[in-house]
Coordinates of C-alpha atoms and ligand atoms in Angstrom, one line a residue:
X13 CA 85.4 353.4 275.7
X14 CA 86.3 356.2 278.2
X15 CA 84.5 356.7 281.5
X16 CA 83.4 360.3 281.9
X17 CA 83.9 362.4 285.0
X18 CA 82.0 365.7 284.8
X19 CA 83.3 368.4 287.2
X20 CA 80.9 371.2 288.1
X21 CA 81.1 374.0 290.6
X22 CA 78.7 375.8 292.9
X23 CA 78.4 378.5 295.6
X24 CA 81.2 380.8 294.2
X25 CA 83.7 380.7 291.4
X26 CA 87.5 380.5 291.7
X27 CA 87.4 377.5 294.0
X28 CA 90.1 375.6 292.2
X29 CA 88.0 373.3 290.0
X30 CA 90.7 373.3 287.4
X31 CA 93.3 372.3 290.0
X32 CA 91.0 369.6 291.5
X33 CA 90.4 368.2 288.0
X34 CA 94.1 368.2 287.3
X35 CA 95.0 366.6 290.6
X36 CA 92.3 363.9 290.0
X37 CA 93.7 363.3 286.6
X38 CA 97.2 362.8 288.1
X39 CA 95.8 360.4 290.7
X40 CA 94.0 358.3 288.1
X41 CA 97.3 358.1 286.2
X42 CA 99.1 357.1 289.4
X43 CA 96.7 354.1 289.4
X44 CA 97.7 353.2 285.9
X45 CA 94.9 354.7 283.9
X46 CA 95.2 357.0 280.9
X47 CA 93.4 360.3 281.1
X48 CA 92.4 363.3 279.0
X49 CA 91.1 366.6 280.5
X50 CA 88.7 369.0 278.9
X51 CA 87.3 372.4 279.7
X52 CA 83.9 373.7 278.6
X53 CA 83.5 377.4 279.1
X54 CA 80.2 379.2 279.1
X55 CA 81.3 382.6 277.9
X56 CA 80.5 383.8 274.4
X57 CA 84.0 384.6 273.1
X58 CA 84.9 381.9 270.5
X59 CA 88.1 381.3 272.4
X60 CA 90.0 383.3 275.1
X61 CA 92.6 384.5 272.5
X62 CA 91.1 387.9 272.2
X63 CA 90.5 388.4 275.9
X64 CA 92.7 390.7 278.0
X65 CA 94.9 388.9 280.5
X66 CA 93.3 391.2 283.1
X67 CA 89.9 389.7 282.4
X68 CA 90.8 386.1 282.0
X69 CA 94.4 385.4 283.0
X70 CA 96.9 383.8 280.7
X71 CA 95.9 382.3 277.3
X72 CA 97.3 378.8 277.2
X73 CA 98.4 377.6 273.7
X74 CA 98.4 374.0 272.6
X75 CA 100.8 372.3 270.3
X76 CA 98.1 372.3 267.6
X77 CA 97.7 376.0 267.8
X78 CA 94.6 376.6 269.9
X79 CA 94.3 379.5 272.3
X80 CA 92.7 378.1 275.3
X81 CA 91.7 378.5 278.9
X82 CA 94.6 378.6 281.5
X83 CA 93.1 375.5 283.2
X84 CA 94.5 373.5 280.3
X85 CA 97.9 374.6 281.7
X86 CA 97.1 373.0 285.0
X87 CA 95.9 369.8 283.3
X88 CA 99.2 369.5 281.4
X89 CA 101.4 370.4 284.3
X90 CA 99.8 367.7 286.5
X91 CA 99.3 364.9 283.9
X92 CA 102.0 365.6 281.3
X93 CA 99.3 364.9 278.6
X94 CA 99.7 367.5 275.9
X95 CA 96.4 369.3 275.4
X96 CA 94.8 369.6 272.0
X97 CA 92.4 372.1 270.4
X98 CA 89.6 369.6 271.0
X99 CA 90.1 369.9 274.8
X100 CA 88.7 373.4 275.1
X101 CA 85.4 374.8 273.9
X102 CA 83.2 377.8 274.7
X103 CA 79.6 378.7 274.2
X104 CA 80.8 381.1 271.6
X105 CA 82.5 378.3 269.6
X106 CA 79.5 376.0 269.9
X107 CA 77.1 378.7 268.8
X108 CA 79.3 379.8 265.9
X109 CA 79.5 376.2 264.7
X110 CA 75.7 375.8 264.9
X111 CA 75.1 379.1 263.1
X112 CA 77.6 378.2 260.4
X113 CA 75.8 374.9 259.9
X114 CA 72.5 376.7 259.7
X115 CA 73.8 379.1 257.0
X116 CA 75.1 376.1 255.1
X117 CA 71.7 374.5 255.2
X118 CA 72.9 371.5 257.2
X119 CA 69.7 371.4 259.3
X120 CA 67.4 371.0 256.3
X121 CA 64.8 373.6 257.1
X122 CA 64.5 372.8 260.8
X123 CA 64.0 375.5 263.5
X124 CA 67.3 375.7 265.3
X125 CA 67.0 375.4 269.1
X126 CA 69.2 375.1 272.2
X127 CA 67.8 371.6 272.7
X128 CA 68.7 369.6 270.6
X129 CA 70.9 371.6 268.2
X130 CA 73.2 373.3 270.7
X131 CA 73.2 370.4 273.1
X132 CA 74.0 368.0 270.3
X133 CA 76.9 370.1 269.3
X134 CA 78.2 370.0 272.9
X135 CA 77.7 366.2 273.0
X136 CA 79.6 365.8 269.8
X137 CA 82.5 367.7 271.3
X138 CA 82.5 365.5 274.4
X139 CA 82.7 362.4 272.3
X140 CA 85.8 363.4 270.3
X141 CA 88.5 360.8 271.0
X142 CA 86.5 359.0 273.6
X143 CA 88.0 355.6 272.6
X144 CA 91.5 356.8 273.2
X145 CA 91.6 357.0 277.0
X146 CA 90.3 355.2 280.2
X147 CA 89.0 358.4 281.7
X148 CA 87.8 361.7 280.2
X149 CA 87.6 364.5 282.8
X150 CA 85.3 367.3 281.7
X151 CA 85.2 370.5 283.7
X152 CA 82.3 373.0 283.2
X153 CA 83.4 376.6 283.8
X154 CA 81.5 378.9 286.0
X155 CA 79.0 377.8 288.6
X156 CA 75.7 376.0 288.4
X157 CA 72.8 378.4 287.8
X158 CA 74.7 380.7 285.5
X159 CA 72.5 381.5 282.5
X160 CA 75.2 380.8 279.9
X161 CA 76.1 377.5 281.5
X162 CA 72.7 375.9 281.2
X163 CA 73.2 374.3 277.8
X164 CA 76.4 372.7 279.0
X165 CA 74.7 371.2 282.1
X166 CA 71.7 370.0 280.0
X167 CA 74.2 368.5 277.5
X168 CA 76.2 366.5 280.2
X169 CA 72.9 365.3 281.7
X170 CA 71.7 364.0 278.3
X171 CA 75.2 362.6 277.6
X172 CA 75.2 360.5 280.8
X173 CA 71.8 359.2 279.8
X174 CA 73.0 358.3 276.3
X175 CA 75.8 356.2 277.7
X176 CA 75.4 352.8 279.4
X177 CA 74.7 353.0 283.1
X178 CA 77.8 353.6 285.2
X179 CA 79.9 355.2 282.5
X180 CA 79.5 358.8 283.7
X181 CA 79.8 360.3 287.1
X182 CA 79.4 363.9 288.4
X183 CA 81.7 365.6 290.8
X184 CA 80.6 368.9 292.3
X185 CA 82.9 371.4 294.0
X186 CA 81.6 373.8 296.5
X187 CA 82.6 376.1 299.4
X188 CA 81.9 375.5 303.1
X189 CA 82.2 379.0 304.6
X190 CA 83.5 379.2 308.2
X191 CA 81.6 381.6 310.4
X192 CA 84.1 382.7 313.0
X193 CA 81.5 384.3 315.4
X194 CA 79.7 381.0 315.9
X195 CA 82.7 378.8 315.1
X196 CA 80.8 376.9 312.5
X197 CA 81.4 375.5 309.1
X198 CA 78.2 376.1 307.1
X199 CA 76.8 373.5 304.8
X200 CA 73.7 375.4 303.6
X201 CA 75.3 377.0 300.5
X202 CA 76.4 373.6 299.4
X203 CA 73.0 372.1 300.0
X204 CA 71.4 374.8 297.9
X205 CA 74.0 374.4 295.1
X206 CA 73.3 370.6 295.0
X207 CA 69.6 371.4 295.0
X208 CA 70.1 373.6 292.0
X209 CA 72.1 370.9 290.2
X210 CA 69.4 368.3 291.0
X211 CA 66.7 370.6 289.7
X212 CA 68.4 370.3 286.2
X213 CA 68.6 366.6 286.5
X214 CA 72.1 366.1 287.7
X215 CA 72.8 364.2 291.0
X216 CA 76.4 364.5 292.1
X217 CA 78.2 361.3 293.0
X218 CA 81.2 363.0 294.7
X219 CA 81.2 366.3 296.6
X220 CA 84.4 368.2 296.9
X221 CA 84.1 370.9 299.6
X222 CA 86.6 373.7 299.9
X223 CA 87.2 374.8 303.5
X224 CA 89.8 376.5 305.5
X225 CA 90.2 373.5 307.8
X226 CA 89.1 369.9 308.1
X227 CA 85.4 369.0 307.9
X228 CA 84.2 367.5 311.2
X229 CA 82.3 364.2 311.0
X230 CA 79.0 365.9 312.0
X231 CA 79.1 368.3 309.0
X232 CA 80.3 365.5 306.7
X233 CA 77.3 363.4 307.6
X234 CA 75.0 366.3 307.3
X235 CA 76.2 367.0 303.8
X236 CA 75.9 363.4 302.8
X237 CA 72.3 363.2 304.2
X238 CA 71.1 366.5 302.7
X239 CA 72.9 366.3 299.4
X240 CA 72.3 362.6 298.8
X241 CA 75.9 361.4 298.5
X242 CA 77.7 358.8 300.5
X243 CA 79.7 360.1 303.6
X244 CA 83.0 358.8 302.1
X245 CA 82.2 360.7 298.9
X246 CA 82.3 364.0 300.8
X247 CA 85.9 365.1 300.2
X248 CA 87.5 368.0 302.1
X249 CA 89.6 370.3 300.0
X250 CA 91.5 372.3 302.5
X251 CA 93.6 375.3 301.6
X252 CA 97.1 374.3 300.6
X253 CA 100.4 376.0 300.8
X254 CA 101.4 374.8 297.3
X255 CA 99.3 373.6 294.4
X256 CA 101.7 370.7 294.0
X257 CA 100.5 369.3 297.3
X258 CA 97.0 368.8 295.7
X259 CA 97.4 365.2 294.4
X260 CA 98.7 363.9 297.7
X261 CA 96.2 365.9 299.7
X262 CA 93.3 364.7 297.6
X263 CA 94.5 361.2 297.8
X264 CA 94.7 361.4 301.6
X265 CA 91.1 362.6 301.6
X266 CA 90.1 359.7 299.5
X267 CA 89.1 361.5 296.2
X268 CA 90.4 358.9 293.8
X269 CA 89.0 356.1 295.8
X270 CA 85.6 357.8 295.9
X271 CA 85.7 358.3 292.2
X272 CA 86.6 354.7 291.5
X273 CA 83.9 353.5 294.0
X274 CA 81.3 355.6 292.2
X275 CA 82.2 353.7 288.9
X276 CA 82.1 350.5 290.9
X277 CA 85.7 349.7 290.0
X278 CA 86.8 347.1 292.6
X279 CA 89.4 346.2 293.5
X280 CA 90.9 349.5 292.6
X281 CA 94.5 349.3 291.4
X282 CA 97.0 350.6 294.0
X283 CA 98.4 354.1 293.3
X284 CA 102.1 354.8 292.7
X285 CA 102.7 358.2 294.1
X286 CA 106.5 358.4 294.2
X287 CA 106.4 361.2 291.5
X288 CA 104.3 363.4 293.8
X289 CA 106.2 362.5 296.9
X290 CA 109.3 363.7 295.1
X291 CA 107.6 366.9 293.9
X292 CA 106.3 367.7 297.4
X293 CA 109.7 367.1 298.9
X294 CA 111.3 369.5 296.5
X295 CA 108.6 372.2 297.1
X296 CA 108.8 372.0 300.9
X297 CA 112.5 371.4 301.5
X298 CA 114.4 374.0 299.5
X299 CA 118.0 374.6 300.3
X300 CA 118.1 378.3 299.4
X301 CA 116.1 381.1 297.8
X302 CA 116.6 383.1 294.7
X303 CA 114.8 386.4 293.8
X304 CA 113.6 386.8 290.3
X305 CA 112.0 390.0 288.9
X306 CA 109.3 389.6 286.3
X307 CA 109.2 392.9 284.5
X308 CA 105.8 393.1 282.8
X309 CA 102.6 395.0 282.2
X310 CA 99.9 392.7 283.6
X311 CA 101.5 392.6 287.0
X312 CA 98.3 393.2 289.0
X313 CA 96.9 389.8 288.1
X314 CA 99.2 386.9 288.7
X315 CA 97.1 384.6 286.6
X316 CA 98.2 386.7 283.6
X317 CA 101.6 385.0 283.7
X318 CA 100.4 381.7 285.3
X319 CA 102.6 379.3 283.4
X320 CA 105.7 381.5 283.8
X321 CA 105.3 381.6 287.6
X322 CA 104.8 377.8 287.6
X323 CA 107.7 377.1 285.3
X324 CA 109.9 379.2 287.6
X325 CA 108.7 377.1 290.5
X326 CA 109.7 374.0 288.5
X327 CA 113.1 375.5 287.8
X328 CA 113.4 376.1 291.6
X329 CA 112.5 372.5 292.3
X330 CA 115.1 371.2 289.9
X331 CA 117.7 373.3 291.8
X332 CA 116.3 372.8 295.2
X333 CA 115.7 376.5 295.8
X334 CA 112.6 378.5 296.4
X335 CA 112.0 381.0 293.7
X336 CA 110.7 384.2 295.1
X337 CA 109.0 386.1 292.3
X338 CA 108.5 389.8 292.4
X339 CA 106.2 391.5 289.8
X340 CA 107.7 394.7 288.7
X341 CA 105.6 397.1 286.6
X342 CA 107.7 398.0 283.6
X343 CA 106.0 401.4 283.4
X344 CA 107.6 402.4 286.7
X345 CA 110.9 403.0 285.1
X346 CA 109.9 404.2 281.7
X347 CA 111.1 407.7 282.5
X348 CA 113.5 407.1 285.3
X349 CA 116.5 404.9 286.1
X350 CA 115.8 401.2 286.1
X351 CA 118.6 400.3 288.5
X352 CA 116.9 401.1 291.9
X353 CA 114.0 398.9 290.8
X354 CA 116.1 396.0 289.6
X355 CA 119.1 395.9 291.9
X356 CA 118.9 393.1 294.4
X357 CA 117.4 390.5 292.1
X358 CA 119.3 387.4 291.1
X359 CA 117.7 387.2 287.7
X360 CA 115.3 389.2 285.5
X361 CA 112.6 387.8 283.3
X362 CA 110.7 389.8 280.7
X363 CA 107.6 387.9 279.6
X364 CA 105.4 388.1 276.6
X365 CA 102.9 390.9 276.0
X366 CA 101.0 393.0 273.5
X367 CA 101.0 396.7 272.7
X368 CA 103.5 399.5 273.3
X369 CA 102.6 400.4 276.9
X370 CA 105.5 399.4 279.2
X371 CA 107.9 398.4 276.4
X372 CA 110.4 401.2 277.1
X373 CA 110.7 399.9 280.6
X374 CA 111.2 396.4 279.3
X375 CA 114.0 397.6 277.0
X376 CA 115.6 399.3 280.1
X377 CA 115.3 396.0 282.0
X378 CA 117.1 394.2 279.2
X379 CA 119.8 396.9 279.2
X380 CA 120.3 396.6 282.9
X381 CA 120.6 392.8 282.7
X382 CA 123.1 393.0 279.9
X383 CA 125.3 395.7 281.4
X384 CA 125.2 394.3 285.0
X385 CA 125.6 390.7 283.8
X386 CA 122.4 389.6 285.6
X387 CA 120.8 386.4 284.1
X388 CA 118.0 387.5 281.7
X389 CA 115.3 385.4 280.1
X390 CA 113.2 387.2 277.5
X391 CA 110.1 385.5 276.4
X392 CA 108.5 386.5 273.1
X393 CA 108.0 390.2 273.5
X394 CA 110.8 389.9 276.1
X395 CA 113.1 388.6 273.4
X396 CA 112.0 391.3 270.9
X397 CA 112.8 394.0 273.5
X398 CA 116.2 392.5 274.1
X399 CA 116.9 392.7 270.4
X400 CA 115.7 396.3 270.2
X401 CA 117.9 397.2 273.2
X402 CA 120.9 395.7 271.5
X403 CA 120.1 397.4 268.2
X404 CA 119.7 400.8 269.9
X405 CA 122.6 400.7 272.3
X406 CA 125.1 398.4 270.6
X407 CA 124.4 398.6 266.9
X408 CA 123.8 402.3 266.6
X409 CA 120.2 402.0 265.4
X410 CA 118.9 404.7 267.8
X411 CA 115.4 404.5 266.5
X412 CA 115.0 400.7 266.4
X413 CA 111.6 399.5 267.4
X414 CA 108.7 397.2 266.6
X415 CA 106.2 397.7 263.8
X416 CA 103.6 396.6 266.4
X417 CA 103.9 400.0 268.1
X418 CA 103.8 401.9 264.9
X419 CA 100.7 400.1 263.8
X420 CA 99.1 400.8 267.2
X421 CA 100.0 404.5 267.0
X422 CA 99.2 404.8 263.3
X423 CA 102.5 406.5 262.7
X424 CA 105.9 405.5 261.4
X425 CA 108.4 406.3 264.2
X426 CA 110.7 403.3 264.4
X427 CA 113.2 401.4 262.2
X428 CA 111.3 398.1 262.2
X429 CA 113.9 395.7 263.7
X430 CA 110.8 393.7 264.7
X431 CA 108.3 393.6 261.8
X432 CA 104.9 392.2 261.1
X433 CA 105.2 388.7 259.7
X434 CA 102.9 388.2 256.8
X435 CA 103.9 384.8 255.4
X436 CA 105.4 381.7 256.9
X437 CA 105.6 377.9 256.5
X438 CA 103.5 375.7 258.8
X439 CA 104.2 372.0 258.2
X440 CA 104.1 371.8 254.4
X441 CA 101.9 374.8 253.6
X442 CA 102.2 378.5 253.5
X443 CA 100.3 380.7 255.9
X444 CA 99.5 384.3 254.8
X445 CA 98.3 387.2 256.9
X446 CA 97.4 390.9 256.4
X447 CA 97.7 393.8 258.8
X448 CA 93.9 394.2 258.9
X449 CA 93.1 390.6 259.4
X450 CA 90.6 389.5 262.1
X451 CA 92.3 389.5 265.5
X452 CA 91.1 386.1 266.6
X453 CA 93.3 383.0 266.0
X454 CA 95.5 384.7 263.3
X455 CA 98.9 384.8 265.0
X456 CA 101.7 382.4 264.4
X457 CA 100.3 379.8 266.9
X458 CA 101.3 376.4 268.2
X459 CA 104.3 374.2 267.9
X460 CA 107.1 375.0 265.5
X461 CA 110.6 373.5 265.2
X462 CA 113.8 375.4 265.7
X463 CA 117.4 374.5 264.9
X464 CA 120.0 375.5 267.5
X465 CA 123.6 376.5 266.7
X466 CA 126.0 373.9 267.8
X467 CA 128.2 375.2 270.7
X468 CA 125.8 377.9 271.6
X469 CA 124.6 378.5 275.2
X470 CA 121.1 377.5 274.4
X471 CA 122.2 374.2 272.7
X472 CA 124.1 373.4 275.9
X473 CA 121.0 374.2 278.0
X474 CA 118.7 372.0 275.9
X475 CA 121.4 369.3 275.4
X476 CA 120.3 369.0 271.7
X477 CA 120.1 371.1 268.6
X478 CA 116.6 370.2 267.4
X479 CA 113.7 371.5 269.5
X480 CA 109.9 372.1 269.2
X481 CA 108.3 374.9 271.1
X482 CA 104.9 376.7 271.2
X483 CA 104.4 380.1 269.7
X484 CA 101.9 382.9 269.9
X485 CA 103.0 386.1 268.2
X486 CA 102.4 388.3 265.1
X487 CA 105.7 390.1 265.0
X488 CA 109.2 388.7 264.3
X489 CA 112.8 389.9 264.5
X490 CA 114.1 390.8 261.1
X491 CA 117.1 388.7 260.0
X492 CA 118.2 391.7 257.9
X493 CA 119.9 392.9 261.1
X494 CA 121.5 389.6 262.0
X495 CA 125.0 390.4 260.9
X496 CA 125.0 393.9 262.4
X497 CA 123.7 392.5 265.7
X498 CA 126.0 389.5 265.8
X499 CA 129.0 391.8 265.2
X500 CA 127.9 393.5 268.5
X501 CA 127.7 390.2 270.4
X502 CA 124.0 389.4 270.1
X503 CA 124.1 385.9 268.5
X504 CA 121.1 384.4 266.7
X505 CA 121.5 380.9 268.1
X506 CA 118.2 379.4 267.2
X507 CA 116.4 379.7 263.8
X508 CA 113.4 378.3 262.1
X509 CA 114.4 375.2 260.0
X510 CA 114.2 377.4 256.8
X511 CA 116.6 379.8 258.3
X512 CA 114.2 382.8 257.9
X513 CA 112.9 383.4 261.4
X514 CA 115.1 384.0 264.4
X515 CA 113.9 381.9 267.3
X516 CA 116.6 382.5 269.9
X517 CA 119.1 385.2 270.6
X518 CA 121.8 385.2 273.2
X519 CA 124.6 387.7 274.3
X520 CA 128.0 386.2 273.7
X521 CA 129.8 387.9 276.5
X522 CA 127.3 387.4 279.2
X523 CA 126.9 384.6 281.7
X524 CA 123.2 384.0 280.9
X525 CA 121.3 386.2 278.6
X526 CA 118.7 384.4 276.4
X527 CA 115.7 385.6 274.5
X528 CA 113.3 383.2 272.9
X529 CA 110.5 384.0 270.4
X530 CA 108.4 381.1 271.8
X531 CA 106.8 380.2 275.1
X532 CA 108.9 377.6 276.9
X533 CA 106.8 378.0 280.1
X534 CA 103.9 376.2 278.5
X535 CA 105.7 372.9 278.4
X536 CA 107.3 372.9 281.8
X537 CA 106.1 370.4 284.4
X538 CA 106.9 370.0 288.1
X539 CA 108.3 366.5 287.4
X540 CA 110.0 367.6 284.2
X541 CA 111.1 371.2 284.5
X542 CA 111.7 373.0 281.2
X543 CA 115.5 373.1 280.5
X544 CA 115.5 376.9 280.0
X545 CA 113.8 377.5 283.3
X546 CA 115.9 374.9 285.0
X547 CA 119.1 376.5 283.8
X548 CA 117.9 380.1 284.3
X549 CA 117.2 379.4 288.0
X550 CA 120.5 377.6 288.2
X551 CA 122.2 380.8 286.9
X552 CA 120.2 382.9 289.4
X553 CA 121.3 380.5 292.2
X554 CA 124.9 381.1 291.1
X555 CA 124.4 384.9 291.4
X556 CA 122.7 384.5 294.8
X557 CA 125.8 382.7 296.0
X558 CA 128.1 385.5 294.9
X559 CA 126.2 388.2 296.9
Ligands
LIG627 N1 103.3 391.4 270.7 C1 104.3 390.6 270.2 C2 104.0 389.9 268.9 O1 102.8 389.7 268.6 C3 104.7 389.5 271.2 C4 103.7 388.5 271.5 C5 104.0 387.8 272.8 O2 104.8 388.2 273.6 N2 103.3 386.7 273.0 O3 104.8 389.5 268.2

């Protein structure tokens, strides 16, 4: 049965709990253990699928079609373990399950309460698949003391009591602010945060403290004394230049050792860290630099395209170059020439997105890349825009557009080269959708297979013709226009196995122009860069050498 590590946060949010959890997962793997990581989020949305990227950053999609928190992306990138829908839950999901059961009459006339009904539901969630791995790492979103978070804290407290002694530990992440005027690192906020945690019955075994610099021995001892943890279980988490330093940095600080000590595992198996040594070497010793423009809508918040930024970094690592990303707001050149905004980049990426705003700019970006022969990677909406660009400017369909924008505007203005998909095959059953369906969880979501055309650019990039990639979209390029577009040089080089849904397009007479209906960035890892990102950055590197 798995050992459980509960990761909580205090003092302030955004301290990098997800990253610390992911790095710890990687370190336990390096010691030969199997791990699974989970996120429990206190907000009331049933899942983050309906939240704006501005609010919550990117929505991470699992193979089995769940729309989850972006921390699951960190978990996958650091451990390589594919997340499942059972690895992410929110208060909203828990409450909606409890209320559904109540309506069904499952509680047999009882009064439904937070304790035990809500907490039991959370505990049931924690137990899913507990026999499958050595360690289950469960991160609680938010900070201790948040009202919505209380049922989760109560549930993990109970859960640790239900299990045999020594099977669960608690790791708490806090901030040590540095007061420049007095030159001091302050421990008081951490002491208060631990006090808060202990008042709800949870005593941390390991304290991870974010700080700008190292934690002097005096402060470490003070924290240990006042927070009732062992001095060697006070782990400094200093600011890092790259997130990919985290596993080695935490290892140097003794995090994995402290965790194994807390479980009483002795002697601890020796870690094999070669994978992370190699990753660090590639991050810190690039042999060149490429500049990539990401032309999007959610450019003010980098977290909105988290996995894309990381996948580009991985592509850089594979090619030993630093990828310098610049976020270009597509709306900037809706009405003016795109060239001044896009010249000087070695490659252009148009990411996924929803709604019409900014799309004319994205179409111009695709046109610029096609005409100037700049490497172009279009992801989901970025592929759809590349198709619309080709339809308008090469295939004489001047009013080509997406039904998505007509639906939004409530008017019919475009020839729907991209249309609303209402029926498709998933595994061996048919999925049906209507335009006015609920918004939550109703897209074409999760892993689907695609078949690549032998001899195409993309088949060469993948080195195979059968692939499986993750999807998250409602609209689809209409194969009705295939012949017309292929005659103009836009080849449909990847299709769904039934031949109905275009998965990949590429321009025949272009060094590197690929649009994909899926999200390859979700499967890229620093130690296993996604082939599309690896080759896209290679193409950018080729361009950088020419200029
Ligand atoms: N809005 C488009 C669709 O739903 C693209 C979605 C995306 O880019 N993820 O098809």
